[in-house]
Short mmCIF file of C-alpha atoms and ligand atoms in Angstrom, two decimals:
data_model
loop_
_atom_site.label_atom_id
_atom_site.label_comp_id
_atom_site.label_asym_id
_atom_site.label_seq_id
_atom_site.Cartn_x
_atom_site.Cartn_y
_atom_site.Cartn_z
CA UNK A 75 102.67 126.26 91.67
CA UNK A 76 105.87 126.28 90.17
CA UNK A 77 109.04 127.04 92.57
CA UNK A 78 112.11 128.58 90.44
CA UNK A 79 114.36 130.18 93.59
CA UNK A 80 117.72 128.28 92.48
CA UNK A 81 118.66 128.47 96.39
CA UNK A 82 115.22 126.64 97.56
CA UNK A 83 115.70 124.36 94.71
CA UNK A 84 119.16 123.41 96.08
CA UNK A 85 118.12 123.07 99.48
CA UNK A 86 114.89 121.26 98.38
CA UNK A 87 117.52 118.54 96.52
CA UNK A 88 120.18 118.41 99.38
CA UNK A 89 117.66 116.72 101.56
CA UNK A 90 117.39 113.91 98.74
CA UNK A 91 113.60 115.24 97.81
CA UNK A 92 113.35 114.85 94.00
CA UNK A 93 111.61 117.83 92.41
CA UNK A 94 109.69 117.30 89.17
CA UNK A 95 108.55 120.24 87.29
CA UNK A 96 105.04 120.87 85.90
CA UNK A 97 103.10 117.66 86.79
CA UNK A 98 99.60 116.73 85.59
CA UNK A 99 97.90 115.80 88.39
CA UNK A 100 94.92 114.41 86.61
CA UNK A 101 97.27 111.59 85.88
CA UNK A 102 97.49 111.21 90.02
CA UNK A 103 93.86 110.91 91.00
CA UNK A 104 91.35 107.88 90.08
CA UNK A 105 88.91 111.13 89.23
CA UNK A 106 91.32 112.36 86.16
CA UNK A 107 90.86 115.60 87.02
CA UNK A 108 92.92 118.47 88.27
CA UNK A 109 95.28 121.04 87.20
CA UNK A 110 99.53 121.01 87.42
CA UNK A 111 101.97 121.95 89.92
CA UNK A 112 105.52 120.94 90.88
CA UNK A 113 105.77 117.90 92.64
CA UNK A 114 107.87 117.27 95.61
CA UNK A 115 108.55 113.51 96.02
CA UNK A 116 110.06 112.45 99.48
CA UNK A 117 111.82 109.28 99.50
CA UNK A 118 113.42 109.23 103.34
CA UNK A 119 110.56 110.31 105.79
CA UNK A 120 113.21 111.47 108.30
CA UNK A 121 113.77 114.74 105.25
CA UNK A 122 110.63 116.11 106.30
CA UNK A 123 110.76 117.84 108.89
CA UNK A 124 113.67 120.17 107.61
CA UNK A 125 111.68 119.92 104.34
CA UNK A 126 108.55 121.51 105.66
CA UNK A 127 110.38 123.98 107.25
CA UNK A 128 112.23 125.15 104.48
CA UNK A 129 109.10 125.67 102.67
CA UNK A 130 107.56 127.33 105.88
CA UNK A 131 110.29 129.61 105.84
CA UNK A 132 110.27 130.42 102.14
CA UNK A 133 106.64 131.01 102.16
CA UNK A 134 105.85 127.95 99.62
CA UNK A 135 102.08 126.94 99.90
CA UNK A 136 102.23 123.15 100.25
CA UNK A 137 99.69 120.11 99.96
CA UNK A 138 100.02 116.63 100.59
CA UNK A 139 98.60 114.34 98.30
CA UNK A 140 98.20 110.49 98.66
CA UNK A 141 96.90 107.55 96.51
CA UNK A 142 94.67 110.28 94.47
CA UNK A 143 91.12 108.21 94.51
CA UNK A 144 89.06 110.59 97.18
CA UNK A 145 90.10 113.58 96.13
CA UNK A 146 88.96 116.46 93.73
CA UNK A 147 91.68 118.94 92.54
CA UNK A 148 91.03 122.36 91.21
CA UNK A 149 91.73 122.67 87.20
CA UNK A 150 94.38 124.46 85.98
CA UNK A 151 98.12 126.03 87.80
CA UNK A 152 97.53 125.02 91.50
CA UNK A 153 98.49 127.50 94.12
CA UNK A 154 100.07 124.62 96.36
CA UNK A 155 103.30 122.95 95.79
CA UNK A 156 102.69 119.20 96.03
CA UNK A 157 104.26 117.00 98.48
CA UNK A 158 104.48 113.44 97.93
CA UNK A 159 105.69 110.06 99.81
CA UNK A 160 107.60 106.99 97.93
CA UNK A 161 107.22 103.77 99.10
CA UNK A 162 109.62 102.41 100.86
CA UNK A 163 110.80 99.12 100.74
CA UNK A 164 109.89 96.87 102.39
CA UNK A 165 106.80 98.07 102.75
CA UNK A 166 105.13 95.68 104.85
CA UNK A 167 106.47 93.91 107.80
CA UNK A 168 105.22 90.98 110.03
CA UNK A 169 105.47 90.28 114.15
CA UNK A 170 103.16 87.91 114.92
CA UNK A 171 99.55 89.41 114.54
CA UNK A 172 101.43 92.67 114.15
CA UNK A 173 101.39 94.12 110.80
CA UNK A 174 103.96 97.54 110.38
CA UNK A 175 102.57 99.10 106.88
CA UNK A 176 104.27 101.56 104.81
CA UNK A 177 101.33 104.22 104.50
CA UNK A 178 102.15 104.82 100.77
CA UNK A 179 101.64 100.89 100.46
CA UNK A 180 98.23 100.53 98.18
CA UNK A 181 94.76 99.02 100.32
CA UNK A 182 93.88 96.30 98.64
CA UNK A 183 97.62 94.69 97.82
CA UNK A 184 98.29 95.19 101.90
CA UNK A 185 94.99 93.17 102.56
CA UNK A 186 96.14 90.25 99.84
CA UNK A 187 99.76 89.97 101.14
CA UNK A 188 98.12 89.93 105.19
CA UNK A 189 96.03 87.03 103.79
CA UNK A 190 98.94 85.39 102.48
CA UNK A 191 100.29 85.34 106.02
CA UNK A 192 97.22 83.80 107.72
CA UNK A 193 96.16 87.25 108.70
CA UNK A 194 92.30 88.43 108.14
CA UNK A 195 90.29 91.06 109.22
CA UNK A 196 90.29 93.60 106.51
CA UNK A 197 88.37 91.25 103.57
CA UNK A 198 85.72 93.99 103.60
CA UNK A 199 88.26 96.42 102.68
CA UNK A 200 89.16 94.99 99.14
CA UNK A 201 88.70 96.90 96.73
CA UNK A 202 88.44 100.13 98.31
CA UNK A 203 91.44 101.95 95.91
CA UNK A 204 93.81 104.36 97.41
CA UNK A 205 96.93 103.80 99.90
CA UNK A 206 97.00 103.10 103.26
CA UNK A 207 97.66 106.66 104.79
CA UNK A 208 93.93 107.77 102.72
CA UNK A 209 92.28 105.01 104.37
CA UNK A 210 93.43 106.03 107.55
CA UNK A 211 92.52 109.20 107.63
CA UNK A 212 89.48 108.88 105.94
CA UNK A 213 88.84 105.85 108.19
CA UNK A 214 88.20 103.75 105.16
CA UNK A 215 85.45 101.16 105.74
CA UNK A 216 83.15 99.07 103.67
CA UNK A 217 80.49 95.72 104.35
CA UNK A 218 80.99 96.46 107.88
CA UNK A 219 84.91 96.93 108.03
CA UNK A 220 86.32 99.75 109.00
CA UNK A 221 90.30 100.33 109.15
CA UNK A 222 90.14 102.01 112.46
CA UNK A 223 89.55 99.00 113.95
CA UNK A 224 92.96 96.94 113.67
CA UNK A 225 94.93 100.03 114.49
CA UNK A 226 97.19 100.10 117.55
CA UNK A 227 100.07 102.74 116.33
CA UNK A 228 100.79 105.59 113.86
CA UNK A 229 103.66 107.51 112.86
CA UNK A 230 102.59 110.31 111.49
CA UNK A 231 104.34 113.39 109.96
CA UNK A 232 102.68 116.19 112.78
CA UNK A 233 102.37 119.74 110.98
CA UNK A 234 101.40 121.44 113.84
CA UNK A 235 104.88 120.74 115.69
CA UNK A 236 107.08 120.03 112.48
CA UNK A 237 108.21 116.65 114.12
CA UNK A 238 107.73 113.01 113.59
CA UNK A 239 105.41 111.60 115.63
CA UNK A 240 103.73 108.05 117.27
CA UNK A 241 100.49 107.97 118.27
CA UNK A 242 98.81 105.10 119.53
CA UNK A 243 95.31 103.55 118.64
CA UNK A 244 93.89 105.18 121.75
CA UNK A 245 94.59 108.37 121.34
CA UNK A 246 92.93 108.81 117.62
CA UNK A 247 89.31 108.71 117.32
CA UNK A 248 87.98 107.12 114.36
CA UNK A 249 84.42 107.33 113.17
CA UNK A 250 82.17 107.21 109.95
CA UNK A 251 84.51 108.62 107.78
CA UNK A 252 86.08 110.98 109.69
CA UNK A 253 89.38 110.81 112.23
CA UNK A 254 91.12 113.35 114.46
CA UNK A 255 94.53 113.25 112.23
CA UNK A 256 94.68 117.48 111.34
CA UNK A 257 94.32 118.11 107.67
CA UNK A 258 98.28 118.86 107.34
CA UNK A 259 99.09 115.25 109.15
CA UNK A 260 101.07 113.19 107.30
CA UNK A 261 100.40 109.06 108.13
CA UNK A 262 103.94 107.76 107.33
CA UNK A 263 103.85 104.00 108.98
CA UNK A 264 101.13 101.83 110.86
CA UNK A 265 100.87 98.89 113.24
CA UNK A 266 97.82 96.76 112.48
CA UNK A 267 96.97 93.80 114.68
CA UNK A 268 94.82 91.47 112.95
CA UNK A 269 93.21 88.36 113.90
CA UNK A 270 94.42 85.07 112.40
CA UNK A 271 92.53 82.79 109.70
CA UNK A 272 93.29 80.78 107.59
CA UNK A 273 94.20 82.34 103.69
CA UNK A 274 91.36 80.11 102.20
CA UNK A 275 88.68 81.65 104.82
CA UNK A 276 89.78 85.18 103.79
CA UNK A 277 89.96 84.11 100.42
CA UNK A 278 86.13 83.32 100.44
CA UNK A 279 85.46 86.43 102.36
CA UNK A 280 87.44 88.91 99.63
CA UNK A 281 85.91 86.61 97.05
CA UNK A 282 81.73 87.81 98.23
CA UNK A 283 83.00 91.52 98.89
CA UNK A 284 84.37 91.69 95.44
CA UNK A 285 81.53 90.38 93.60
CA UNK A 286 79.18 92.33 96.41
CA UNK A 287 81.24 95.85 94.96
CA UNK A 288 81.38 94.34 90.69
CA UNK A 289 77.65 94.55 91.04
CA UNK A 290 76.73 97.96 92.61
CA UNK A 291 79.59 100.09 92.11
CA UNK A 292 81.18 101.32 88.71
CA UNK A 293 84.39 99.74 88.73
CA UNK A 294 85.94 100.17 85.86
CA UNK A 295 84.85 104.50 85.56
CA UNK A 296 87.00 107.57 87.10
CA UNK A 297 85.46 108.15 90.08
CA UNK A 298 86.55 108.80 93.52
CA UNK A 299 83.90 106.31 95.04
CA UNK A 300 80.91 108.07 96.98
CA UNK A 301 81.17 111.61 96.86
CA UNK A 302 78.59 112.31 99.78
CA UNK A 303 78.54 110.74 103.33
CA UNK A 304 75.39 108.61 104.32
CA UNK A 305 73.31 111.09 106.37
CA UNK A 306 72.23 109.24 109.94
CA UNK A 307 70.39 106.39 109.34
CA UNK A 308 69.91 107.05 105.60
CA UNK A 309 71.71 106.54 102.09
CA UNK A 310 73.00 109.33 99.81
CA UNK A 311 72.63 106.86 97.01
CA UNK A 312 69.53 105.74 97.54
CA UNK A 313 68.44 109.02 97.36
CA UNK A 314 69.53 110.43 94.47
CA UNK A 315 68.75 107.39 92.62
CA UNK A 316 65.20 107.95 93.83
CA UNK A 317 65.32 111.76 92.40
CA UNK A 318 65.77 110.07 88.97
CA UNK A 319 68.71 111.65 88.77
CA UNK A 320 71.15 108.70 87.11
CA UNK A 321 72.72 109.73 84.54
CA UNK A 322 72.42 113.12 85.65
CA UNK A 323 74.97 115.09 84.34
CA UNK A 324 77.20 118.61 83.91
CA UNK A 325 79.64 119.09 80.85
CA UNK A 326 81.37 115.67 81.37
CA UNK A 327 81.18 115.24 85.15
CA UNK A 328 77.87 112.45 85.80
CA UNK A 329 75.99 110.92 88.36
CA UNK A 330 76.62 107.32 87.48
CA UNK A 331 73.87 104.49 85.98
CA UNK A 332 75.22 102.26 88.26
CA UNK A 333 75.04 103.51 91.58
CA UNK A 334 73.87 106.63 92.15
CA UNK A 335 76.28 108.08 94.78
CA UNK A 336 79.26 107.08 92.33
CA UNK A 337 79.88 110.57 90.04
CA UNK A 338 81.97 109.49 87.36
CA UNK A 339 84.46 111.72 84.69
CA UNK A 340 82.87 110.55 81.53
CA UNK A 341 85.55 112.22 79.58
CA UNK A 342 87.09 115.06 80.20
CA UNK A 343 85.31 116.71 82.82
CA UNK A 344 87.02 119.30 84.69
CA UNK A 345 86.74 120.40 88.51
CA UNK A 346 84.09 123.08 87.64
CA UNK A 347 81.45 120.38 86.04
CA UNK A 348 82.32 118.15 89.22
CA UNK A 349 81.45 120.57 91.67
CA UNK A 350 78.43 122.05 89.81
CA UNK A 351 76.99 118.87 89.54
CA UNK A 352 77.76 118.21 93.34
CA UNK A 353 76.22 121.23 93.78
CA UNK A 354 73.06 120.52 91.69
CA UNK A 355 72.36 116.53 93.66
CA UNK A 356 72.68 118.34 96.80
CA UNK A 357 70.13 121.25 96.50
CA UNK A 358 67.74 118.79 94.76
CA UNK A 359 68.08 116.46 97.96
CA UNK A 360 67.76 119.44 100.11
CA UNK A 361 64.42 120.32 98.71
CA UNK A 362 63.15 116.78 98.40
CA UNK A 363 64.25 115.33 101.66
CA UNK A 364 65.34 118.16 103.86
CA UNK A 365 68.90 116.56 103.95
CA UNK A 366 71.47 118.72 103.68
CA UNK A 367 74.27 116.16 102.31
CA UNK A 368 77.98 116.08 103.35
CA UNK A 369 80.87 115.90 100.95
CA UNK A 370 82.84 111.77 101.52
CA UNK A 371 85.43 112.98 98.68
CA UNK A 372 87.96 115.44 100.10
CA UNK A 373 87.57 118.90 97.48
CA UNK A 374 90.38 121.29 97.31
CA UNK A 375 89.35 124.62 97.55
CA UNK A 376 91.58 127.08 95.58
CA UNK A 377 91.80 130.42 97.70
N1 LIG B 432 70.88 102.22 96.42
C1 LIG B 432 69.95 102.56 95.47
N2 LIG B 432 70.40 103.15 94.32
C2 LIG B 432 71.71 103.41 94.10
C3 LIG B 432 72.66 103.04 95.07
C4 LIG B 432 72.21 102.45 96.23
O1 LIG B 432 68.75 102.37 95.64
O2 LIG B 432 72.03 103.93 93.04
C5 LIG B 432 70.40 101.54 97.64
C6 LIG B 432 70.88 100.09 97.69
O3 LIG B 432 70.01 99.25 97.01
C7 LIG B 432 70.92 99.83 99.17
C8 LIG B 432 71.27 101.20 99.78
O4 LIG B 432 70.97 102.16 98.79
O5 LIG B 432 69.67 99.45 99.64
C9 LIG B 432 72.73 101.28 100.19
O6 LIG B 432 73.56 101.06 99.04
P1 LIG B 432 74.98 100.30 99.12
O7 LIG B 432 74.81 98.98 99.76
O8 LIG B 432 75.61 100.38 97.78
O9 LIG B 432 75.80 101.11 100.16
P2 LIG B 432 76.07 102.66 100.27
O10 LIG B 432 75.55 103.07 101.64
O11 LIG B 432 75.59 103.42 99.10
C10 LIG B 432 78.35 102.40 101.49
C11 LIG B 432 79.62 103.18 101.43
C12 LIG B 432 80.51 102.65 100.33
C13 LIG B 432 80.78 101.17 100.57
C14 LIG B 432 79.44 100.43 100.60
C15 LIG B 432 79.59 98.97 100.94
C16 LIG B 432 79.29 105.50 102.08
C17 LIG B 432 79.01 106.88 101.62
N3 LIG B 432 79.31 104.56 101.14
O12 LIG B 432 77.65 102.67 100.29
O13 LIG B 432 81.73 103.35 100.41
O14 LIG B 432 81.60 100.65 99.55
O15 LIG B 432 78.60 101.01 101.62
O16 LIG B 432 79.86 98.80 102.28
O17 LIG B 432 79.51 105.27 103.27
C18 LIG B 432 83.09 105.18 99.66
O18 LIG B 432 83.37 105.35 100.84
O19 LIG B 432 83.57 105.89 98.75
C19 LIG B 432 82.16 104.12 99.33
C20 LIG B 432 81.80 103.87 98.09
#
């Protein structure tokens, strides 16, 4: 979506949001997918409130879009305008075990520098990609980690009352990789309380989970990790790999060799091969194994 109204433009840049025009957002998700839009990057979070409204008011479809790697965009002009946080600086902060994290900050560098600082907790977490605000609301977890745990407050951008918000660990439920943030939330800041250890204990912990995630997972591929949830008791991966279907694929969107719950861009797929191939694994796992599965990466549905 493209905004050209020379008075919302003005008003847009008063409140110190920087507007860039005609963005590739391929280039913004670990997928390399997606169409363009105008981009809306907020660099105060205190600007959004009067920012959202202003776009309320003006009748401006908006998304928010975070680190980019569990997400699949629509191909070609998107009908949203795209909202976007900066990191601010600093962006993390230590009180004792208390840990206040810029939610733009990226996972994995947050769990190295709380490692630095004697702080552990989160080794299972390393190398999940994407920034702290995704792994929130997604409830990131991995080899028994999951984020939700070491949360104790959020400041959050809240939609549905246009005002900046705190919550506290208590009063958001986190499960299997879902939360009770609303979809038009914005996670601006985090307190994590973590337990201490010593750097070279962590160390050795982020050392296994890496290797644990070289060897099943297809690093160095776009992807946007697992694209289905683990049904109850079961694994997604397991069975697809179990249909044969590895190396599956539609156009340039394909079930990857390593692990079969990974789909990886093998070149220039586009949204349509994505989610025809999604598609495609979940009807042949439906009529297999009577599973019907669940989408893990977050798809934006064009209206
Ligand atoms: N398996 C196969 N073939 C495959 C892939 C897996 O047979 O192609 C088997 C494995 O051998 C294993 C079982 O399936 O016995 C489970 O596989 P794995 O240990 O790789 O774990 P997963 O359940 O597939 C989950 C998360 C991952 C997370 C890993 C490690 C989901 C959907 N996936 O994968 O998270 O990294 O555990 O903890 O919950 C993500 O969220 O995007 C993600 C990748």
């Amino acid at each position: 979506m493209r905004i050209s109204d020379p008075k919302l433009i003005a008003a847009i840049t008063a409140l110190g949001v920087e507007h860039k025009v005609g963005v590739s957002l391929a280039q913004k998700t670990s997928l390399e997918i997606g169409g363009t839009s105008d981009v809306l990057v907020i660099h105060r979070h205190e600007s959004l409130p009067e920012l959202i409204h202003l776009l309320k008011e003006s009748s401006v479809p908006h998304r928010f879009l975070g680190g980019g790697s569990n997400v699949l965009l629509p191909d070609g002009e998107l009908p949203w305008l795209i909202l976007q946080l900066a990191r601010q600086e600093p962006d993390v902060r230590f009180e004792g075990n208390n840990v206040y994290v810029d939610c733009a900050s990226d996972l994995g560098r947050t769990v190295t520098t709380c490692a630095k600082h004697d702080l552990g907790g989160m080794e299972g977490l390393i190398g999940v990609p994407g920034s702290i605000g995704g792994a929130l609301r997604m409830n990131a977890g991995a080899y028994g980690t999951q984020i939700g745990t070491f949360v104790r407050e959020v400041k959050i951008f809240r939609a549905a009352s246009g005002q900046i918000e705190t919550l506290t660990g208590s009063e958001i439920n986190f499960e299997y990789r879902h939360t009770s943030f609303a979809l038009d939330d914005i996670m601006l800041t985090v307190r994590l309380e973590l337990p201490s250890k010593p750097y070279s204990e962590i160390l050795q912990g982020i050392r296994i989970c890496n290797e644990k995630r070289r060897a099943s997972q297809p690093l160095n591929q776009k992807s946007a990790g697992c694209i289905f949830k683990n049904p109850p008791g079961g694994s997604a991966g397991r069975m697809i790999d179990e249909l044969g279907l590895k190396g599956h694929s539609v156009g340039d969107a394909r079930v990857s060799d390593r692990h079969a719950n990974f789909f990886i861009n093998a070149g220039h797929a586009t949204a349509a091969d994505m989610l025809a191939l999604i598609a495609d694994v979940r009807r042949r796992v439906r009529e297999k194994y009577g599973v019907e599965l669940e989408e893990e990466v977050i798809v934006w549905k064009a209206p």
